[in-house]
């Protein structure tokens, strides 16, 4: 699934919950797919606003990156 997502040109069709659930699932399973995490982080970081994201979704995203030991400063700056 992750390889398929990484191949998408854009994640614009993904709802915030889909982004959150995807990285959360990979982190929970202990499968840190670096290209997937990079793709999702870039998508979120380039978005104009995080207004579409619920606090729980943002919390799950940050937790997933921390748990998977994935670093993406632009994502963390955006969420902060």
CSV table of C-alpha atoms in Angstrom, one decimal:
chain,number,residue,atom,x,y,z
A,1,UNK,CA,0.0,0.0,0.0
A,2,UNK,CA,2.8,2.4,1.0
A,3,UNK,CA,4.6,2.0,-2.3
A,4,UNK,CA,1.3,2.7,-4.2
A,5,UNK,CA,0.7,5.9,-2.2
A,6,UNK,CA,4.3,7.1,-2.8
A,7,UNK,CA,3.8,6.8,-6.5
A,8,UNK,CA,0.9,9.2,-6.5
A,9,UNK,CA,1.7,12.6,-8.1
A,10,UNK,CA,-0.3,14.3,-5.4
A,11,UNK,CA,-2.1,13.5,-2.1
A,12,UNK,CA,-4.6,16.3,-2.7
A,13,UNK,CA,-7.4,13.7,-2.8
A,14,UNK,CA,-6.5,12.4,0.6
A,15,UNK,CA,-8.6,13.7,3.5
A,16,UNK,CA,-6.7,14.7,6.7
A,17,UNK,CA,-8.0,11.6,8.4
A,18,UNK,CA,-6.5,9.4,5.7
A,19,UNK,CA,-3.1,11.0,6.1
A,20,UNK,CA,-3.3,10.6,9.8
A,21,UNK,CA,-4.5,7.0,9.8
A,22,UNK,CA,-1.9,6.0,7.2
A,23,UNK,CA,1.2,7.2,9.1
A,24,UNK,CA,-0.3,6.1,12.4
A,25,UNK,CA,-0.9,2.6,11.1
A,26,UNK,CA,2.7,2.2,9.8
A,27,UNK,CA,4.2,3.6,13.0
A,28,UNK,CA,2.0,1.3,15.2
A,29,UNK,CA,3.0,-1.7,13.1
A,30,UNK,CA,6.6,-0.8,13.5
A,31,UNK,CA,7.0,-0.3,9.7
A,32,UNK,CA,8.8,3.0,9.2
A,33,UNK,CA,8.4,3.4,5.4
A,34,UNK,CA,10.6,6.5,4.9
A,35,UNK,CA,9.3,7.4,1.5
A,36,UNK,CA,5.7,7.2,2.6
A,37,UNK,CA,6.4,9.4,5.7
A,38,UNK,CA,8.3,11.9,3.5
A,39,UNK,CA,5.4,12.0,1.0
A,40,UNK,CA,2.8,12.6,3.7
A,41,UNK,CA,4.9,15.2,5.5
A,42,UNK,CA,5.6,17.1,2.3
A,43,UNK,CA,1.9,17.2,1.5
A,44,UNK,CA,1.0,18.5,4.9
A,45,UNK,CA,3.9,21.0,5.1
A,46,UNK,CA,3.0,22.5,1.7
A,47,UNK,CA,-0.7,22.9,2.5
A,48,UNK,CA,-1.8,26.5,3.0
A,49,UNK,CA,-3.5,25.9,6.3
A,50,UNK,CA,-4.1,23.1,8.8
A,51,UNK,CA,-7.7,24.2,9.4
A,52,UNK,CA,-9.0,21.0,7.7
A,53,UNK,CA,-7.1,18.9,10.3
A,54,UNK,CA,-8.7,18.1,13.6
A,55,UNK,CA,-6.5,18.3,16.7
A,56,UNK,CA,-6.7,14.5,17.1
A,57,UNK,CA,-5.4,14.0,13.5
A,58,UNK,CA,-2.5,16.3,14.1
A,59,UNK,CA,-1.7,14.6,17.3
A,60,UNK,CA,-1.7,11.2,15.7
A,61,UNK,CA,0.5,12.5,12.9
A,62,UNK,CA,3.1,13.9,15.2
A,63,UNK,CA,3.0,10.8,17.4
A,64,UNK,CA,3.5,8.6,14.3
A,65,UNK,CA,6.6,10.5,13.2
A,66,UNK,CA,8.1,10.4,16.7
A,67,UNK,CA,7.3,6.7,17.1
A,68,UNK,CA,8.8,5.9,13.7
A,69,UNK,CA,11.8,8.1,14.4
A,70,UNK,CA,11.1,10.1,11.2
A,71,UNK,CA,12.3,13.6,11.1
A,72,UNK,CA,10.7,16.3,9.0
A,73,UNK,CA,11.4,19.8,10.4
A,74,UNK,CA,9.0,21.6,8.0
A,75,UNK,CA,6.1,19.3,9.1
A,76,UNK,CA,6.9,20.0,12.8
A,77,UNK,CA,7.2,23.7,12.2
A,78,UNK,CA,3.8,23.7,10.4
A,79,UNK,CA,2.1,21.8,13.2
A,80,UNK,CA,3.6,23.9,15.9
